[in-house]
């Protein structure tokens, strides 16, 4: 702990303040010695800095060249950082008319040992997704920071409610005790926007945590503590767009920094234009270069300096925090060739890191296009390891809420999973019952607790890496509305004075308490279930509202029975004979009850049964 505090103090002391200097900022704010990425490009911003000539006299750091674009207020400096930590501080002197006019020290730091082989998240993990503004307010003094544009207003469903990094840190044990091993946080970087800034997807500074969430140092401290407790951290990143109030929006380095249109043009959000063999150039360009929304300018990743800036920024955060993974927002929207370069660069630096991309589309044919190893007819080769499994999410809900039919109900889910042959690596997909952008699963299954249990059981026992949204464990819901501010409601007990408390169960309904207990049993069991982590999957055609599948490896065999019927169901085991090899008993994972596997077993109505077979 003392070591960590010392480390944080050391890192804090590397934050450069340029004071009265003409140079307002240099990004990245530091780099490290011994990185695979040893050639970096510094973005120097300040009044007329393009006319300055930088000089570095240091054995370990050399200037390779400089670039000036249209704005006189930017200077890009390419430097090479040796594998050795510089013996002397790295000073950059800036000359104008051969006279030294500015001088700054650029921090080149030693890498921490644990950054060299960062372990990614994988199938043995279960991810807890948090919207930081809405989870817990650990520090009420940062709810408003002058002169930031948006003030806190807990009465406003789309406003800032004050949740923060400290609130997450205070409740790490709660997350661990639920049985999770990883957390994905919606973005924490500065969003100094006038309104609707709490969600974090309108970045106004790519190197700075929003002060209303805390600080870079607080993010690091929380991440370190989470790691100590066995929680991996997944950072939400966005390279498609920034926020309209981003500092560079009043002074672009070059006119093509942002994808500009004669009149405001929104992306058409039609993701299939990238695969469509008959697509028009206009539709494709509109998809990639149109703005996400009017407050989110579309970044031009085809600009070389922009591309370098974004790649370095991502590496900087992984190295600074020691991340286990990245969740990349709106994966198909940026220039798709840039995305390959970005992913390649990340993997070169951190081969074991996992990155999951958001491609919100209901068909495996489209989602699988983006996974590394997929051979696409048009030759596009992605380097992305993992994707969010939207086809499973939407079909799972339909399977539970639609009547059984030839191609509806469980059959629809069966047939989507059957399309796993389209993926290069279906095991490395992230499966989820809901997320921050859609109705809560309890609402999606019409507040039917049995269906809720079937949905969660499926997500936690099918192939892939499960992700659960905060508050699912206490049946948070959004009845009668799809307002995102309601979906992302405050977790009860996260604010001083809350009458109900999801952390302690105070004031929760009996059903919510039961849900939490039930989910914790399932998550704790899943931690030990190698067959679920890496085993094979065999499923049988759904029949009479019952879907049966097995997960198995050399050490373990699991049988999952999802029964949509309201009544108990007598399941004849004959049809599953190929899965049995002399086993005679099954242990119910939820009740620990042992049952004999005779000719048939009886499973409860509208619920999920998970048996360990032995
Ligand atoms: Ca706060």
Coordinates of C-alpha atoms and ligand atoms in Angstrom, one line a residue:
X1 CA 0.0 0.0 0.0
X2 CA 2.8 2.4 0.9
X3 CA 4.5 1.5 -2.3
X4 CA 1.4 2.3 -4.2
X5 CA 0.9 5.6 -2.6
X6 CA 4.5 6.4 -3.3
X7 CA 4.0 5.4 -6.9
X8 CA 1.0 7.5 -7.2
X9 CA 2.9 10.5 -5.8
X10 CA 5.6 9.9 -8.3
X11 CA 3.2 9.7 -11.2
X12 CA 1.4 12.8 -10.0
X13 CA 4.7 14.6 -10.0
X14 CA 5.2 13.8 -13.6
X15 CA 2.1 15.8 -14.6
X16 CA 3.6 18.7 -16.5
X17 CA 2.4 22.2 -16.0
X18 CA 3.4 24.6 -18.7
X19 CA 2.6 27.7 -16.7
X20 CA 3.3 30.9 -18.5
X21 CA 4.8 29.1 -21.4
X22 CA 3.6 29.6 -25.0
X23 CA 3.2 25.9 -25.0
X24 CA -0.2 25.0 -23.7
X25 CA -0.1 21.3 -24.0
X26 CA 2.0 18.3 -25.1
X27 CA 0.3 15.0 -25.7
X28 CA 0.9 12.3 -24.8
X29 CA 1.9 13.9 -21.4
X30 CA 4.6 11.3 -21.0
X31 CA 5.9 8.1 -22.4
X32 CA 7.8 5.1 -21.1
X33 CA 11.2 3.6 -21.8
X34 CA 11.2 0.0 -23.2
X35 CA 7.9 0.1 -25.0
X36 CA 7.4 -1.9 -28.2
X37 CA 6.0 1.4 -29.5
X38 CA 9.2 3.3 -29.1
X39 CA 8.6 5.9 -31.8
X40 CA 6.0 8.4 -30.9
X41 CA 4.6 11.6 -32.1
X42 CA 4.2 14.5 -29.7
X43 CA 1.3 16.9 -30.4
X44 CA 2.5 20.3 -29.2
X45 CA -0.2 23.0 -29.0
X46 CA 0.2 26.7 -28.3
X47 CA 0.4 30.2 -29.8
X48 CA 2.3 30.0 -33.1
X49 CA 4.3 27.0 -32.0
X50 CA 4.6 25.8 -35.6
X51 CA 7.4 28.3 -36.0
X52 CA 9.5 26.8 -33.2
X53 CA 12.4 24.3 -33.8
X54 CA 12.6 21.6 -31.1
X55 CA 16.0 20.3 -30.0
X56 CA 16.6 17.3 -27.7
X57 CA 20.2 16.6 -26.5
X58 CA 19.8 13.2 -24.7
X59 CA 21.5 9.9 -25.4
X60 CA 18.2 8.0 -24.9
X61 CA 15.7 10.2 -26.9
X62 CA 16.2 11.5 -30.4
X63 CA 14.0 13.7 -32.6
X64 CA 13.3 12.0 -35.9
X65 CA 11.4 14.9 -37.6
X66 CA 8.7 17.4 -37.2
X67 CA 5.5 18.1 -39.1
X68 CA 3.5 21.3 -39.4
X69 CA 0.0 21.4 -40.7
X70 CA -2.3 24.3 -41.7
X71 CA -2.8 25.7 -38.2
X72 CA 0.2 27.7 -36.9
X73 CA -0.6 26.6 -33.4
X74 CA 0.4 22.9 -33.7
X75 CA 3.8 21.3 -34.0
X76 CA 4.1 17.5 -34.3
X77 CA 7.4 16.1 -33.2
X78 CA 8.4 12.5 -33.9
X79 CA 10.8 11.1 -31.3
X80 CA 12.4 7.8 -30.7
X81 CA 12.7 6.6 -27.1
X82 CA 15.5 4.0 -26.4
X83 CA 14.9 0.9 -24.4
X84 CA 16.9 2.3 -21.5
X85 CA 15.5 4.7 -19.0
X86 CA 17.2 8.1 -19.8
X87 CA 19.9 8.9 -17.2
X88 CA 19.2 12.6 -17.5
X89 CA 15.9 14.3 -17.7
X90 CA 14.7 14.7 -21.3
X91 CA 14.7 18.4 -22.1
X92 CA 13.1 19.8 -25.2
X93 CA 14.4 23.3 -26.1
X94 CA 12.4 25.2 -28.6
X95 CA 14.3 27.7 -30.8
X96 CA 12.9 30.6 -32.7
X97 CA 15.3 32.5 -35.0
X98 CA 18.1 30.4 -33.4
X99 CA 17.3 31.7 -30.0
X100 CA 15.9 29.5 -27.2
X101 CA 12.4 30.7 -26.4
X102 CA 10.9 27.8 -24.5
X103 CA 12.2 24.8 -22.6
X104 CA 10.2 21.9 -21.2
X105 CA 11.1 18.6 -19.5
X106 CA 9.3 15.7 -21.2
X107 CA 8.8 12.8 -18.8
X108 CA 10.1 9.4 -20.0
X109 CA 9.2 6.9 -17.2
X110 CA 10.2 3.4 -16.2
X111 CA 7.6 0.8 -17.1
X112 CA 6.1 -1.2 -14.2
X113 CA 6.9 -4.9 -14.5
X114 CA 3.3 -5.9 -14.6
X115 CA 2.7 -3.9 -17.7
X116 CA 4.9 -6.0 -19.9
X117 CA 2.6 -9.1 -19.9
X118 CA -0.8 -7.7 -19.2
X119 CA -3.4 -10.5 -19.0
X120 CA -6.6 -10.0 -20.9
X121 CA -10.1 -10.9 -19.9
X122 CA -11.3 -14.3 -21.1
X123 CA -14.0 -17.0 -20.8
X124 CA -13.3 -17.6 -17.1
X125 CA -14.3 -14.1 -16.3
X126 CA -17.7 -12.5 -15.7
X127 CA -17.9 -8.8 -16.4
X128 CA -19.9 -6.3 -14.3
X129 CA -20.8 -3.2 -16.4
X130 CA -21.1 0.1 -14.6
X131 CA -22.3 3.6 -15.7
X132 CA -20.1 5.6 -13.3
X133 CA -22.4 8.6 -12.9
X134 CA -25.1 6.3 -11.7
X135 CA -23.5 3.7 -9.4
X136 CA -22.3 5.4 -6.3
X137 CA -21.4 8.9 -5.2
X138 CA -18.3 8.3 -3.2
X139 CA -17.3 12.0 -3.1
X140 CA -20.0 14.6 -3.0
X141 CA -17.4 17.4 -3.1
X142 CA -16.6 16.7 -6.8
X143 CA -20.3 16.7 -8.0
X144 CA -19.7 20.2 -9.3
X145 CA -16.3 21.5 -10.5
X146 CA -16.1 25.1 -11.5
X147 CA -16.1 26.2 -14.3
X148 CA -17.3 23.0 -15.9
X149 CA -20.4 23.6 -18.1
X150 CA -22.9 21.1 -16.7
X151 CA -24.0 21.2 -13.0
X152 CA -25.3 18.2 -11.1
X153 CA -29.0 17.6 -11.0
X154 CA -30.2 14.4 -9.6
X155 CA -33.8 15.3 -10.4
X156 CA -33.0 15.4 -14.1
X157 CA -33.0 11.9 -15.5
X158 CA -30.6 12.9 -18.3
X159 CA -28.4 15.0 -15.9
X160 CA -25.3 14.3 -13.9
X161 CA -26.1 12.6 -10.6
X162 CA -22.7 12.6 -9.0
X163 CA -21.5 9.0 -9.1
X164 CA -17.8 8.7 -9.4
X165 CA -14.6 6.7 -9.2
X166 CA -14.5 6.8 -5.4
X167 CA -18.0 5.4 -5.4
X168 CA -16.8 2.4 -7.5
X169 CA -13.7 2.0 -5.3
X170 CA -15.8 2.0 -2.1
X171 CA -17.9 -0.9 -3.5
X172 CA -15.3 -3.2 -5.1
X173 CA -15.9 -5.8 -2.4
X174 CA -19.6 -5.8 -3.2
X175 CA -18.7 -6.6 -6.9
X176 CA -16.3 -9.3 -5.9
X177 CA -18.8 -10.8 -3.4
X178 CA -21.4 -11.0 -6.2
X179 CA -18.9 -13.3 -8.0
X180 CA -17.6 -11.0 -10.8
X181 CA -14.0 -11.0 -11.9
X182 CA -13.9 -8.0 -14.2
X183 CA -15.5 -4.6 -14.6
X184 CA -16.2 -2.6 -17.7
X185 CA -16.8 1.1 -16.9
X186 CA -18.6 3.4 -19.3
X187 CA -16.2 6.2 -20.3
X188 CA -14.6 8.3 -17.5
X189 CA -12.8 10.9 -19.7
X190 CA -13.6 14.6 -19.6
X191 CA -17.0 15.4 -21.1
X192 CA -17.2 19.2 -20.5
X193 CA -20.5 19.5 -22.5
X194 CA -23.3 21.9 -21.7
X195 CA -25.9 19.2 -21.2
X196 CA -26.3 15.4 -21.3
X197 CA -22.7 14.7 -20.5
X198 CA -23.0 12.1 -17.8
X199 CA -22.8 9.1 -20.1
X200 CA -19.2 9.9 -21.1
X201 CA -19.3 9.4 -24.8
X202 CA -18.5 13.0 -25.8
X203 CA -14.8 13.2 -25.0
X204 CA -13.5 16.7 -24.6
X205 CA -10.0 15.7 -23.5
X206 CA -8.6 12.3 -24.4
X207 CA -5.9 12.4 -21.7
X208 CA -7.9 13.5 -18.7
X209 CA -10.5 11.9 -16.4
X210 CA -13.5 14.1 -15.9
X211 CA -12.9 15.9 -12.6
X212 CA -16.5 15.1 -11.6
X213 CA -15.5 11.5 -11.7
X214 CA -12.2 12.0 -10.0
X215 CA -8.7 12.2 -11.6
X216 CA -6.3 10.2 -13.6
X217 CA -4.6 9.3 -10.3
X218 CA -7.9 8.2 -8.7
X219 CA -8.6 6.0 -11.8
X220 CA -5.2 4.4 -11.4
X221 CA -5.6 3.9 -7.7
X222 CA -9.0 2.3 -8.1
X223 CA -7.7 0.1 -10.9
X224 CA -4.8 -1.1 -8.8
X225 CA -7.1 -1.9 -5.9
X226 CA -9.5 -3.7 -8.1
X227 CA -6.6 -5.8 -9.5
X228 CA -5.5 -6.7 -6.0
X229 CA -9.1 -7.9 -5.3
X230 CA -9.1 -10.0 -8.4
X231 CA -11.1 -7.6 -10.7
X232 CA -9.8 -7.0 -14.1
X233 CA -10.5 -3.6 -15.6
X234 CA -11.9 -3.0 -19.1
X235 CA -11.9 0.6 -20.3
X236 CA -14.5 2.0 -22.7
X237 CA -12.8 3.9 -25.5
X238 CA -14.2 5.9 -28.5
X239 CA -12.1 6.7 -31.5
X240 CA -15.0 7.5 -33.8
X241 CA -15.9 10.8 -32.4
X242 CA -15.2 13.4 -29.8
X243 CA -17.5 16.0 -28.0
X244 CA -18.4 19.2 -29.7
X245 CA -16.7 21.1 -26.8
X246 CA -13.3 19.3 -27.3
X247 CA -10.5 21.8 -27.0
X248 CA -9.3 21.4 -30.6
X249 CA -12.8 22.2 -32.1
X250 CA -12.0 25.9 -32.2
X251 CA -8.6 25.4 -33.9
X252 CA -8.1 22.2 -36.0
X253 CA -4.6 21.3 -36.8
X254 CA -5.7 20.9 -40.4
X255 CA -9.1 21.3 -42.2
X256 CA -9.4 17.5 -42.6
X257 CA -9.0 16.8 -38.8
X258 CA -12.8 16.4 -38.5
X259 CA -15.0 15.0 -41.3
X260 CA -16.8 18.1 -42.3
X261 CA -19.8 18.4 -44.6
X262 CA -21.3 21.5 -46.3
X263 CA -24.3 21.0 -44.1
X264 CA -24.7 18.8 -41.1
X265 CA -24.8 15.2 -42.1
X266 CA -25.5 12.4 -39.7
X267 CA -24.3 8.9 -40.3
X268 CA -27.0 6.7 -41.7
X269 CA -26.2 4.1 -39.0
X270 CA -26.6 1.4 -41.8
X271 CA -23.8 -0.9 -40.8
X272 CA -24.3 -3.3 -43.7
X273 CA -23.0 -0.7 -46.2
X274 CA -19.6 -1.9 -45.4
X275 CA -20.4 -5.5 -46.5
X276 CA -23.0 -4.8 -49.2
X277 CA -21.7 -5.7 -52.7
X278 CA -24.1 -3.3 -54.3
X279 CA -23.5 -0.3 -52.1
X280 CA -23.3 3.3 -53.4
X281 CA -20.2 5.4 -52.6
X282 CA -22.5 8.1 -51.1
X283 CA -24.1 5.7 -48.6
X284 CA -20.8 4.3 -47.6
X285 CA -19.2 7.7 -47.1
X286 CA -22.2 8.9 -45.2
X287 CA -22.0 6.0 -42.8
X288 CA -18.3 6.4 -42.1
X289 CA -17.9 10.1 -42.3
X290 CA -21.3 11.3 -41.1
X291 CA -21.6 12.5 -37.5
X292 CA -23.0 10.2 -34.8
X293 CA -25.1 13.0 -33.5
X294 CA -24.8 16.8 -33.8
X295 CA -22.8 17.1 -30.5
X296 CA -20.3 14.4 -31.5
X297 CA -18.0 15.5 -34.4
X298 CA -16.7 12.7 -36.5
X299 CA -12.9 12.2 -36.3
X300 CA -11.0 11.7 -39.6
X301 CA -8.8 8.7 -38.9
X302 CA -7.4 9.0 -42.5
X303 CA -5.5 12.0 -41.3
X304 CA -2.1 10.5 -40.5
X305 CA -1.5 12.7 -37.4
X306 CA -5.0 12.0 -36.1
X307 CA -4.5 8.2 -36.6
X308 CA -1.2 8.3 -34.7
X309 CA -2.8 10.5 -31.9
X310 CA -5.6 8.0 -31.3
X311 CA -3.4 4.9 -31.3
X312 CA -0.9 6.5 -28.9
X313 CA -3.7 7.6 -26.7
X314 CA -5.1 4.1 -26.4
X315 CA -1.7 2.6 -25.6
X316 CA -1.1 5.4 -23.1
X317 CA -4.2 4.4 -21.1
X318 CA -3.5 0.7 -21.2
X319 CA 0.0 1.3 -19.9
X320 CA -0.9 4.0 -17.4
X321 CA -3.7 1.9 -15.8
X322 CA -2.6 -1.6 -16.5
X323 CA -5.8 -2.6 -18.2
X324 CA -7.1 -6.2 -19.0
X325 CA -9.1 -5.0 -21.9
X326 CA -10.8 -2.4 -24.0
X327 CA -14.4 -2.1 -25.1
X328 CA -14.3 -0.2 -28.3
X329 CA -17.4 1.9 -28.9
X330 CA -19.1 2.0 -32.4
X331 CA -16.5 -0.3 -33.9
X332 CA -17.6 -0.2 -37.6
X333 CA -18.1 3.6 -37.7
X334 CA -14.5 4.9 -37.9
X335 CA -12.4 4.3 -41.1
X336 CA -12.3 0.5 -41.1
X337 CA -8.7 0.3 -42.3
X338 CA -7.7 2.6 -39.5
X339 CA -9.4 0.2 -37.0
X340 CA -7.2 -2.6 -38.3
X341 CA -4.1 -0.4 -37.8
X342 CA -5.3 0.5 -34.3
X343 CA -6.0 -3.0 -33.3
X344 CA -2.7 -4.3 -34.7
X345 CA -0.8 -1.6 -32.8
X346 CA -2.6 -2.5 -29.5
X347 CA -1.9 -6.3 -30.0
X348 CA 1.8 -5.6 -30.9
X349 CA 2.2 -3.8 -27.6
X350 CA 0.0 -6.1 -25.5
X351 CA -0.4 -9.5 -27.2
X352 CA -2.6 -10.9 -24.3
X353 CA -4.9 -7.9 -24.0
X354 CA -8.5 -8.6 -25.0
X355 CA -10.5 -6.0 -27.0
X356 CA -14.2 -6.3 -27.6
X357 CA -15.9 -4.2 -30.3
X358 CA -19.4 -2.9 -30.4
X359 CA -21.1 -3.9 -33.6
X360 CA -24.8 -3.5 -32.8
X361 CA -26.4 -5.7 -35.4
X362 CA -28.7 -8.7 -35.0
X363 CA -27.1 -11.0 -37.6
X364 CA -23.9 -13.1 -37.1
X365 CA -23.1 -12.6 -40.8
X366 CA -22.4 -9.0 -40.1
X367 CA -20.9 -9.2 -36.6
X368 CA -18.5 -12.0 -37.6
X369 CA -17.1 -9.8 -40.4
X370 CA -15.1 -7.9 -37.7
X371 CA -13.4 -10.8 -35.9
X372 CA -9.8 -11.6 -36.4
X373 CA -9.3 -14.6 -38.5
X374 CA -12.5 -14.2 -40.5
X375 CA -12.0 -14.6 -44.3
X376 CA -14.2 -12.0 -45.8
X377 CA -15.1 -12.1 -49.5
X378 CA -14.0 -8.5 -50.1
X379 CA -10.6 -9.2 -48.5
X380 CA -11.1 -7.1 -45.4
X381 CA -9.0 -8.6 -42.6
X382 CA -9.9 -7.4 -39.1
X383 CA -7.5 -7.8 -36.1
X384 CA -10.2 -7.5 -33.5
X385 CA -10.3 -10.5 -31.0
X386 CA -13.8 -10.1 -29.6
X387 CA -17.2 -8.7 -30.4
X388 CA -20.3 -8.0 -28.4
X389 CA -22.8 -10.7 -29.3
X390 CA -25.8 -8.6 -30.2
X391 CA -27.4 -11.5 -32.2
X392 CA -27.6 -13.7 -29.2
X393 CA -28.9 -10.8 -27.0
X394 CA -31.8 -9.9 -29.2
X395 CA -32.7 -13.5 -30.0
X396 CA -32.6 -14.6 -26.4
X397 CA -35.2 -12.1 -25.5
X398 CA -37.4 -13.1 -28.4
X399 CA -37.0 -16.7 -27.5
X400 CA -38.3 -16.0 -24.0
X401 CA -41.1 -13.7 -25.0
X402 CA -42.4 -15.2 -28.2
X403 CA -44.6 -18.2 -28.6
X404 CA -42.9 -21.4 -29.6
X405 CA -43.2 -22.1 -33.3
X406 CA -41.4 -23.5 -36.3
X407 CA -38.8 -20.7 -36.2
X408 CA -39.8 -18.8 -33.1
X409 CA -39.2 -19.2 -29.4
X410 CA -36.2 -21.4 -28.4
X411 CA -35.8 -22.4 -32.1
X412 CA -34.7 -18.9 -33.0
X413 CA -32.0 -19.0 -30.4
X414 CA -30.9 -22.4 -31.4
X415 CA -30.6 -21.3 -35.0
X416 CA -28.6 -18.1 -34.1
X417 CA -26.1 -20.2 -32.1
X418 CA -26.0 -22.7 -35.0
X419 CA -24.5 -19.8 -37.1
X420 CA -21.4 -19.8 -34.9
X421 CA -19.7 -21.4 -37.9
X422 CA -19.5 -17.9 -39.4
X423 CA -17.2 -16.7 -36.5
X424 CA -13.5 -17.2 -36.5
X425 CA -13.6 -17.5 -32.7
X426 CA -17.1 -17.8 -31.2
X427 CA -15.6 -18.6 -27.8
X428 CA -14.3 -15.0 -27.7
X429 CA -17.6 -13.2 -28.0
X430 CA -19.0 -11.2 -25.1
X431 CA -22.6 -12.4 -24.3
X432 CA -25.0 -10.2 -22.3
X433 CA -28.7 -10.0 -21.5
X434 CA -28.7 -6.2 -21.8
X435 CA -26.4 -3.2 -21.5
X436 CA -26.5 0.6 -20.9
X437 CA -28.2 1.3 -24.3
X438 CA -31.3 -0.9 -24.1
X439 CA -34.1 -1.8 -21.7
X440 CA -33.0 -3.7 -18.7
X441 CA -33.4 -7.5 -19.1
X442 CA -36.0 -7.7 -16.3
X443 CA -38.1 -5.3 -18.3
X444 CA -37.3 -7.0 -21.6
X445 CA -38.7 -10.3 -20.2
X446 CA -41.8 -8.5 -19.0
X447 CA -40.8 -8.7 -15.3
X448 CA -41.2 -12.4 -15.3
X449 CA -38.7 -13.8 -12.7
X450 CA -38.7 -17.3 -14.3
X451 CA -37.8 -15.8 -17.7
X452 CA -35.2 -13.6 -16.0
X453 CA -33.6 -16.7 -14.5
X454 CA -33.6 -18.5 -17.8
X455 CA -32.0 -15.5 -19.6
X456 CA -29.2 -15.1 -17.0
X457 CA -28.6 -18.9 -16.9
X458 CA -28.2 -19.0 -20.6
X459 CA -25.8 -16.0 -20.6
X460 CA -23.7 -17.5 -17.8
X461 CA -23.5 -21.1 -19.3
X462 CA -23.4 -20.7 -23.1
X463 CA -20.1 -20.1 -24.9
X464 CA -18.5 -16.7 -24.6
X465 CA -17.6 -14.2 -21.9
X466 CA -20.6 -13.0 -19.9
X467 CA -21.3 -9.4 -19.1
X468 CA -24.0 -8.2 -16.7
X469 CA -25.2 -4.6 -16.2
X470 CA -25.1 -3.1 -12.7
X471 CA -28.3 -3.5 -10.8
X472 CA -29.4 -6.6 -12.8
X473 CA -28.8 -8.5 -9.5
X474 CA -31.5 -6.5 -7.8
X475 CA -33.9 -6.6 -10.7
X476 CA -33.6 -2.9 -11.8
X477 CA -36.1 -2.1 -14.4
X478 CA -37.5 0.6 -16.7
X479 CA -41.2 0.0 -17.0
X480 CA -43.1 1.9 -19.6
X481 CA -40.1 3.8 -21.0
X482 CA -36.9 3.3 -22.9
X483 CA -35.4 6.6 -21.7
X484 CA -31.7 6.0 -21.3
X485 CA -31.7 8.0 -18.1
X486 CA -34.2 5.6 -16.5
X487 CA -32.4 2.5 -17.8
X488 CA -29.2 3.9 -16.2
X489 CA -30.9 4.8 -13.0
X490 CA -29.0 5.4 -9.8
X491 CA -28.1 2.2 -8.0
X492 CA -30.0 2.5 -4.7
X493 CA -27.8 3.0 -1.7
X494 CA -25.1 4.7 -3.8
X495 CA -26.2 8.1 -2.5
X496 CA -26.3 9.3 1.1
X497 CA -29.8 9.3 2.3
X498 CA -31.1 6.7 -0.2
X499 CA -34.1 4.9 1.4
X500 CA -33.3 1.6 -0.2
X501 CA -29.9 0.2 -0.4
X502 CA -28.9 -2.4 -3.0
X503 CA -25.5 -3.0 -1.4
X504 CA -27.0 -4.0 2.0
X505 CA -30.4 -5.2 0.8
X506 CA -32.1 -2.6 3.1
X507 CA -35.6 -1.9 1.7
X508 CA -35.3 -4.2 -1.3
X509 CA -38.2 -6.5 -2.3
X510 CA -38.0 -10.1 -1.3
X511 CA -37.8 -11.0 -5.0
X512 CA -34.8 -8.6 -5.5
X513 CA -33.0 -10.2 -2.6
X514 CA -33.7 -13.6 -3.9
X515 CA -32.4 -12.6 -7.4
X516 CA -29.1 -11.4 -5.9
X517 CA -28.6 -14.6 -3.9
X518 CA -29.5 -16.8 -6.8
X519 CA -27.2 -14.9 -9.2
X520 CA -24.3 -15.0 -6.7
X521 CA -24.6 -18.8 -6.5
X522 CA -24.5 -19.0 -10.3
X523 CA -21.5 -16.7 -10.6
X524 CA -19.6 -18.3 -7.8
X525 CA -20.2 -21.7 -9.3
X526 CA -19.2 -20.5 -12.8
X527 CA -15.8 -19.4 -11.5
X528 CA -15.0 -23.1 -11.0
X529 CA -16.8 -24.5 -14.0
X530 CA -14.0 -25.3 -16.5
X531 CA -16.6 -26.9 -18.9
X532 CA -18.4 -23.5 -19.1
X533 CA -15.1 -21.6 -19.5
X534 CA -13.5 -23.6 -22.3
X535 CA -15.5 -26.8 -22.8
X536 CA -17.4 -27.9 -25.8
X537 CA -21.1 -27.2 -26.3
X538 CA -23.7 -29.6 -27.7
X539 CA -27.3 -28.5 -27.9
X540 CA -30.4 -30.4 -28.9
X541 CA -33.4 -29.1 -30.9
X542 CA -35.8 -27.4 -28.6
X543 CA -38.9 -29.4 -28.0
X544 CA -42.2 -28.5 -26.3
X545 CA -40.8 -25.3 -24.9
X546 CA -37.7 -26.9 -23.4
X547 CA -34.2 -26.2 -24.6
X548 CA -31.4 -28.6 -23.5
X549 CA -27.7 -28.2 -23.9
X550 CA -24.5 -29.6 -22.5
X551 CA -21.1 -28.1 -21.7
X552 CA -18.2 -30.5 -21.2
X553 CA -14.5 -31.0 -21.0
X554 CA -12.3 -33.8 -19.7
X555 CA -13.1 -32.9 -16.1
X556 CA -16.6 -31.8 -16.0
X557 CA -20.0 -32.3 -17.7
X558 CA -22.9 -29.8 -17.3
X559 CA -26.5 -30.2 -18.4
X560 CA -28.6 -27.1 -18.8
X561 CA -32.4 -27.4 -19.1
X562 CA -34.4 -24.2 -19.8
X563 CA -38.1 -24.8 -19.4
X564 CA -40.4 -22.1 -20.6
X565 CA -43.6 -24.0 -19.7
X566 CA -45.3 -22.7 -16.6
X567 CA -45.7 -26.3 -15.3
X568 CA -43.0 -28.8 -14.3
X569 CA -41.8 -30.9 -17.2
X570 CA -40.8 -34.5 -17.3
X571 CA -37.8 -34.7 -19.5
X572 CA -37.2 -38.0 -21.2
X573 CA -33.4 -38.5 -21.2
X574 CA -33.3 -41.0 -24.1
X575 CA -32.8 -38.3 -26.7
X576 CA -29.6 -37.2 -24.9
X577 CA -28.0 -40.7 -24.8
X578 CA -25.0 -39.6 -26.8
X579 CA -24.0 -37.2 -24.1
X580 CA -23.9 -39.8 -21.3
X581 CA -21.1 -42.1 -20.6
X582 CA -22.2 -44.2 -17.7
X583 CA -23.1 -41.2 -15.5
X584 CA -25.9 -41.8 -13.1
X585 CA -26.3 -38.7 -11.0
X586 CA -26.7 -35.0 -11.4
X587 CA -26.1 -32.3 -8.8
X588 CA -28.3 -29.2 -9.0
X589 CA -26.0 -26.2 -9.0
X590 CA -28.5 -24.0 -7.3
X591 CA -29.8 -26.3 -4.6
X592 CA -26.9 -28.7 -4.3
X593 CA -29.5 -31.4 -4.4
X594 CA -28.5 -34.7 -6.0
X595 CA -30.8 -36.5 -8.4
X596 CA -30.7 -39.9 -10.0
X597 CA -30.6 -39.8 -13.8
X598 CA -33.1 -42.5 -14.6
X599 CA -35.2 -42.7 -17.7
X600 CA -36.3 -39.1 -17.1
X601 CA -35.9 -36.2 -14.8
X602 CA -38.5 -33.6 -13.7
X603 CA -37.6 -30.0 -14.1
X604 CA -39.4 -27.0 -12.5
X605 CA -41.8 -24.8 -14.6
X606 CA -40.7 -21.5 -16.0
X607 CA -37.1 -21.8 -14.8
X608 CA -33.6 -23.0 -15.4
X609 CA -32.0 -26.2 -14.2
X610 CA -28.2 -26.6 -14.2
X611 CA -26.9 -30.1 -13.4
X612 CA -23.3 -31.2 -12.9
X613 CA -23.4 -34.8 -14.2
X614 CA -21.2 -37.5 -12.6
Ligands
LIG1 CA1 -19.4 12.8 -6.8

